[in-house]
Amino acid sequence: METGVSPLPLSDTPSLSFMASNRPDAQDACKRLQDRYGNVPVGDADIVVALGGDGMMLEALHAVMDTGIPVYGINYGSVGFLMNNPAESDLIDHLRRAEKTSIHPLRATGTDIRGNRFSALAINEVSLLRETRQTAKIQISVDGRIRLAELAADGVMVATPAGSTAYNASAHGPILPLGSRTLALTPISAFRPRRWRGALLSHDSKVRFDVLSPEERPVSAVADNQEFRDIASVDIEEAADVSLHMLFDEGRALGERILIEQFQA
């Protein structure tokens, strides 16, 4: 993770690509901004501007996954943890003074019970979730060594620092500072071991989940908004070869927001 003042060499008329959620206020703002600043395809943009909530930011980041184009989010959602406050008349000034945060997503590769392979990138977390009333039973290995022979739970996840305030925090996982170079391994409603609360792992750890009795106790894997059903195993590691860039208004960088979140009642 890197953070600092954005070194964007913006011209007086930078090429912007606007993306908006389906919320009416986001759609209306998107039209106004396009009329004022123009709009180009994502691949031709200097910056992508995402209007909506955190889900829209994740969608925009996935859209620029292989381009290196930074994303500036404007909050027209409910939580908006990854977003900035609305700015229309002075948007270019905000972009010039924005602070950039660069992160690496997680890469999940796995196999389902029929032998089909799957692969996906996740910005927030990769989670395993039971599909039926049956508790999931999952074996957990870290760096090739079995660390937990059997976790009986609703599921388990690996979360990045950027995603640690989302689903991970709701499952009582730790909030991770952006510069901590760690990952959170967090159970979801653990039944056995009852007192296991998860683990903090180095950012370069390689985590493997093996589903025990996957036909009897089916489990799905979810990487952000991509779901894979009836999995047998999944390997998760940081995608160090992929960098994503988010822009935040001065004094409201993601690292500061995560720090503030740790002091919320």
Tab-separated table of C-alpha atoms in Angstrom:
chain	number	residue	atom	x	y	z
A	1	MET	CA	0.000	0.000	0.000
A	2	GLU	CA	1.196	3.459	-0.875
A	3	THR	CA	-0.436	6.758	-0.018
A	4	GLY	CA	0.387	10.394	-0.626
A	5	VAL	CA	-0.444	13.477	-2.649
A	6	SER	CA	-1.588	12.483	-6.095
A	7	PRO	CA	1.069	13.197	-8.749
A	8	LEU	CA	-1.535	13.443	-11.475
A	9	PRO	CA	-0.408	15.804	-14.269
A	10	LEU	CA	-3.904	17.068	-14.998
A	11	SER	CA	-4.521	19.476	-17.812
A	12	ASP	CA	-7.191	22.179	-17.647
A	13	THR	CA	-9.518	19.713	-19.347
A	14	PRO	CA	-8.632	16.180	-18.134
A	15	SER	CA	-10.411	13.241	-19.693
A	16	LEU	CA	-12.960	11.930	-17.229
A	17	SER	CA	-15.151	8.846	-17.346
A	18	PHE	CA	-18.243	8.898	-15.137
A	19	MET	CA	-19.900	5.794	-13.700
A	20	ALA	CA	-23.028	5.939	-11.545
A	21	SER	CA	-25.166	3.575	-9.533
A	22	ASN	CA	-28.869	3.182	-10.266
A	23	ARG	CA	-29.884	5.595	-7.504
A	24	PRO	CA	-31.829	8.537	-9.012
A	25	ASP	CA	-29.662	11.152	-7.268
A	26	ALA	CA	-26.497	9.487	-8.569
A	27	GLN	CA	-27.922	9.307	-12.091
A	28	ASP	CA	-28.966	12.982	-11.988
A	29	ALA	CA	-25.537	14.063	-10.709
A	30	CYS	CA	-23.828	11.967	-13.363
A	31	LYS	CA	-25.727	13.735	-16.133
A	32	ARG	CA	-24.873	17.156	-14.713
A	33	LEU	CA	-21.194	16.271	-14.419
A	34	GLN	CA	-21.058	14.823	-17.924
A	35	ASP	CA	-22.643	17.999	-19.305
A	36	ARG	CA	-20.083	20.129	-17.461
A	37	TYR	CA	-16.889	18.094	-17.930
A	38	GLY	CA	-17.584	15.723	-20.806
A	39	ASN	CA	-17.360	11.947	-20.716
A	40	VAL	CA	-15.024	9.424	-22.363
A	41	PRO	CA	-14.876	5.609	-22.311
A	42	VAL	CA	-13.147	4.156	-19.255
A	43	GLY	CA	-10.088	3.058	-21.212
A	44	ASP	CA	-9.491	6.600	-22.523
A	45	ALA	CA	-9.862	8.389	-19.183
A	46	ASP	CA	-7.251	10.102	-17.033
A	47	ILE	CA	-9.545	9.501	-14.043
A	48	VAL	CA	-12.726	7.501	-13.498
A	49	VAL	CA	-15.301	9.242	-11.303
A	50	ALA	CA	-17.683	6.839	-9.547
A	51	LEU	CA	-20.984	8.164	-8.175
A	52	GLY	CA	-22.881	6.098	-5.630
A	53	GLY	CA	-21.903	4.074	-2.575
A	54	ASP	CA	-19.043	1.753	-1.724
A	55	GLY	CA	-20.454	-0.914	-4.029
A	56	MET	CA	-20.113	1.511	-6.924
A	57	MET	CA	-16.504	2.195	-5.968
A	58	LEU	CA	-15.763	-1.539	-6.026
A	59	GLU	CA	-17.476	-1.841	-9.412
A	60	ALA	CA	-15.378	1.031	-10.785
A	61	LEU	CA	-12.148	-0.437	-9.399
A	62	HIS	CA	-12.933	-3.763	-11.053
A	63	ALA	CA	-13.585	-1.893	-14.318
A	64	VAL	CA	-10.075	-0.370	-14.241
A	65	MET	CA	-8.361	-3.470	-12.831
A	66	ASP	CA	-5.834	-3.813	-15.661
A	67	THR	CA	-5.420	-0.156	-16.622
A	68	GLY	CA	-3.786	1.717	-13.735
A	69	ILE	CA	-6.415	4.455	-14.059
A	70	PRO	CA	-7.252	6.026	-10.657
A	71	VAL	CA	-10.810	6.228	-9.337
A	72	TYR	CA	-12.331	9.155	-7.456
A	73	GLY	CA	-15.590	8.329	-5.702
A	74	ILE	CA	-18.415	10.725	-4.877
A	75	ASN	CA	-20.909	9.601	-2.261
A	76	TYR	CA	-24.488	9.198	-3.402
A	77	GLY	CA	-25.057	6.062	-1.347
A	78	SER	CA	-25.744	5.157	2.260
A	79	VAL	CA	-22.370	4.508	3.920
A	80	GLY	CA	-19.866	5.842	1.418
A	81	PHE	CA	-16.788	4.826	3.418
A	82	LEU	CA	-14.696	4.749	0.235
A	83	MET	CA	-16.241	7.900	-1.222
A	84	ASN	CA	-15.744	11.679	-1.089
A	85	ASN	CA	-18.346	14.335	-0.418
A	86	PRO	CA	-20.208	15.675	-3.476
A	87	ALA	CA	-18.233	18.196	-5.536
A	88	GLU	CA	-19.526	19.437	-8.870
A	89	SER	CA	-18.521	23.033	-9.648
A	90	ASP	CA	-14.964	22.556	-8.355
A	91	LEU	CA	-14.411	18.886	-9.207
A	92	ILE	CA	-11.178	19.480	-11.156
A	93	ASP	CA	-9.673	21.348	-8.220
A	94	HIS	CA	-10.554	18.443	-5.929
A	95	LEU	CA	-8.918	16.006	-8.327
A	96	ARG	CA	-5.721	18.047	-8.554
A	97	ARG	CA	-5.335	18.175	-4.771
A	98	ALA	CA	-6.463	14.609	-4.104
A	99	GLU	CA	-4.377	12.136	-2.141
A	100	LYS	CA	-3.755	8.784	-3.797
A	101	THR	CA	-3.954	5.434	-2.073
A	102	SER	CA	-2.679	2.370	-3.920
A	103	ILE	CA	-3.701	-1.128	-2.860
A	104	HIS	CA	-3.352	-4.728	-4.023
A	105	PRO	CA	-6.409	-6.974	-4.290
A	106	LEU	CA	-6.618	-10.626	-3.302
A	107	ARG	CA	-6.425	-13.371	-5.912
A	108	ALA	CA	-8.612	-16.427	-5.317
A	109	THR	CA	-8.180	-19.604	-7.365
A	110	GLY	CA	-10.114	-22.739	-6.672
A	111	THR	CA	-11.960	-25.848	-7.773
A	112	ASP	CA	-15.583	-26.865	-7.408
A	113	ILE	CA	-16.827	-30.381	-6.651
A	114	ARG	CA	-17.121	-31.140	-10.385
A	115	GLY	CA	-13.463	-30.268	-10.988
A	116	ASN	CA	-14.130	-26.900	-12.641
A	117	ARG	CA	-11.501	-24.257	-11.969
A	118	PHE	CA	-12.261	-20.631	-11.139
A	119	SER	CA	-10.264	-17.475	-10.493
A	120	ALA	CA	-11.211	-13.994	-9.300
A	121	LEU	CA	-9.777	-10.826	-7.804
A	122	ALA	CA	-11.248	-9.273	-4.655
A	123	ILE	CA	-10.632	-5.786	-3.281
A	124	ASN	CA	-12.413	-6.237	0.063
A	125	GLU	CA	-12.457	-9.911	0.943
A	126	VAL	CA	-12.794	-13.497	-0.195
A	127	SER	CA	-15.390	-15.305	1.892
A	128	LEU	CA	-16.634	-18.886	2.105
A	129	LEU	CA	-20.301	-19.273	3.034
A	130	ARG	CA	-22.511	-22.269	3.763
A	131	GLU	CA	-25.206	-22.791	1.132
A	132	THR	CA	-27.745	-24.742	3.214
A	133	ARG	CA	-28.888	-25.258	6.796
A	134	GLN	CA	-25.855	-27.507	7.308
A	135	THR	CA	-22.895	-25.884	9.053
A	136	ALA	CA	-19.854	-25.566	6.806
A	137	LYS	CA	-16.787	-27.574	7.795
A	138	ILE	CA	-13.553	-26.142	6.468
A	139	GLN	CA	-9.883	-27.020	6.891
A	140	ILE	CA	-7.560	-23.998	6.978
A	141	SER	CA	-3.926	-24.042	5.863
A	142	VAL	CA	-1.455	-21.160	5.846
A	143	ASP	CA	1.725	-21.322	3.759
A	144	GLY	CA	1.277	-25.041	3.161
A	145	ARG	CA	0.749	-25.998	6.796
A	146	ILE	CA	-2.596	-27.027	8.277
A	147	ARG	CA	-3.405	-24.541	11.031
A	148	LEU	CA	-6.984	-25.574	11.773
A	149	ALA	CA	-8.021	-29.108	10.898
A	150	GLU	CA	-11.734	-28.347	11.084
A	151	LEU	CA	-13.663	-25.109	11.456
A	152	ALA	CA	-17.407	-25.593	11.892
A	153	ALA	CA	-19.057	-22.262	11.090
A	154	ASP	CA	-21.314	-20.316	8.777
A	155	GLY	CA	-18.125	-19.519	6.892
A	156	VAL	CA	-14.734	-17.841	6.953
A	157	MET	CA	-13.037	-14.993	5.102
A	158	VAL	CA	-9.729	-13.378	4.260
A	159	ALA	CA	-9.961	-9.566	4.238
A	160	THR	CA	-7.584	-6.866	3.072
A	161	PRO	CA	-6.893	-3.719	5.130
A	162	ALA	CA	-9.029	-1.731	2.671
A	163	GLY	CA	-11.885	-4.184	3.180
A	164	SER	CA	-11.402	-4.783	6.887
A	165	THR	CA	-14.055	-2.198	7.860
A	166	ALA	CA	-16.723	-3.914	5.726
A	167	TYR	CA	-17.990	-7.512	6.086
A	168	ASN	CA	-14.918	-8.396	8.150
A	169	ALA	CA	-15.770	-5.813	10.837
A	170	SER	CA	-19.401	-6.982	10.872
A	171	ALA	CA	-18.118	-10.500	11.620
A	172	HIS	CA	-16.113	-9.052	14.549
A	173	GLY	CA	-12.826	-9.218	12.693
A	174	PRO	CA	-10.041	-6.686	13.331
A	175	ILE	CA	-9.854	-3.344	11.554
A	176	LEU	CA	-6.447	-3.217	9.861
A	177	PRO	CA	-4.409	-0.036	9.266
A	178	LEU	CA	-3.653	0.400	5.570
A	179	GLY	CA	0.111	0.302	6.091
A	180	SER	CA	0.052	-2.759	8.320
A	181	ARG	CA	0.892	-5.211	5.508
A	182	THR	CA	-1.458	-7.722	7.081
A	183	LEU	CA	-4.550	-9.735	6.198
A	184	ALA	CA	-7.414	-10.675	8.500
A	185	LEU	CA	-8.478	-14.330	8.668
A	186	THR	CA	-11.920	-14.151	10.274
A	187	PRO	CA	-14.509	-16.849	11.022
A	188	ILE	CA	-18.203	-16.172	10.408
A	189	SER	CA	-20.357	-17.358	13.334
A	190	ALA	CA	-17.901	-20.042	14.440
A	191	PHE	CA	-19.464	-23.058	16.214
A	192	ARG	CA	-16.291	-25.090	16.741
A	193	PRO	CA	-13.701	-24.115	17.909
A	194	ARG	CA	-16.147	-21.889	19.778
A	195	ARG	CA	-13.545	-19.449	21.075
A	196	TRP	CA	-11.498	-19.096	17.894
A	197	ARG	CA	-11.643	-15.470	16.766
A	198	GLY	CA	-9.401	-15.713	13.718
A	199	ALA	CA	-5.831	-14.670	12.993
A	200	LEU	CA	-3.706	-11.834	11.666
A	201	LEU	CA	-1.516	-12.902	8.757
A	202	SER	CA	1.336	-11.322	6.854
A	203	HIS	CA	0.247	-9.751	3.568
A	204	ASP	CA	2.279	-12.321	1.602
A	205	SER	CA	0.704	-15.352	3.312
A	206	LYS	CA	-0.875	-18.033	1.172
A	207	VAL	CA	-4.169	-19.275	2.591
A	208	ARG	CA	-5.946	-22.445	1.515
A	209	PHE	CA	-9.469	-23.488	2.427
A	210	ASP	CA	-10.475	-27.128	1.892
A	211	VAL	CA	-14.179	-27.856	2.270
A	212	LEU	CA	-14.847	-31.032	4.251
A	213	SER	CA	-17.779	-33.134	2.988
A	214	PRO	CA	-18.574	-30.594	0.230
A	215	GLU	CA	-21.470	-32.634	-1.219
A	216	GLU	CA	-23.197	-32.982	2.161
A	217	ARG	CA	-22.264	-29.483	3.365
A	218	PRO	CA	-22.041	-27.303	0.222
A	219	VAL	CA	-20.093	-24.057	0.404
A	220	SER	CA	-19.821	-21.093	-1.955
A	221	ALA	CA	-16.858	-18.770	-2.415
A	222	VAL	CA	-17.496	-15.050	-2.872
A	223	ALA	CA	-14.827	-12.637	-4.139
A	224	ASP	CA	-16.378	-9.170	-3.754
A	225	ASN	CA	-19.388	-9.518	-6.089
A	226	GLN	CA	-18.443	-12.797	-7.807
A	227	GLU	CA	-19.869	-16.024	-6.418
A	228	PHE	CA	-18.761	-19.605	-7.137
A	229	ARG	CA	-21.014	-22.410	-5.922
A	230	ASP	CA	-20.252	-25.859	-4.542
A	231	ILE	CA	-16.537	-25.392	-4.104
A	232	ALA	CA	-14.062	-28.041	-2.986
A	233	SER	CA	-11.066	-25.824	-2.265
A	234	VAL	CA	-9.783	-22.300	-2.776
A	235	ASP	CA	-6.324	-20.717	-2.529
A	236	ILE	CA	-6.049	-17.036	-1.608
A	237	GLU	CA	-3.067	-14.700	-1.774
A	238	GLU	CA	-2.305	-11.046	-2.361
A	239	ALA	CA	-2.127	-10.163	-6.068
A	240	ALA	CA	1.135	-8.224	-5.784
A	241	ASP	CA	1.238	-7.807	-9.565
A	242	VAL	CA	-2.015	-5.790	-9.594
A	243	SER	CA	-2.225	-2.231	-8.237
A	244	LEU	CA	-5.409	-0.203	-7.829
A	245	HIS	CA	-5.464	3.538	-7.178
A	246	MET	CA	-8.113	5.487	-5.255
A	247	LEU	CA	-8.223	9.276	-4.892
A	248	PHE	CA	-9.402	11.014	-1.727
A	249	ASP	CA	-9.903	14.648	-0.795
A	250	GLU	CA	-7.215	16.291	1.302
A	251	GLY	CA	-7.353	15.163	4.915
A	252	ARG	CA	-9.801	12.357	4.134
A	253	ALA	CA	-7.435	9.667	2.868
A	254	LEU	CA	-8.459	6.048	3.378
A	255	GLY	CA	-5.809	5.410	6.023
A	256	GLU	CA	-7.178	8.252	8.159
A	257	ARG	CA	-10.728	6.975	7.760
A	258	ILE	CA	-9.723	3.489	8.876
A	259	LEU	CA	-7.965	4.952	11.919
A	260	ILE	CA	-11.053	6.990	12.827
A	261	GLU	CA	-13.224	3.882	12.428
A	262	GLN	CA	-11.271	2.144	15.198
A	263	PHE	CA	-12.400	4.799	17.697
A	264	GLN	CA	-16.089	4.708	16.805
A	265	ALA	CA	-18.423	3.534	19.541
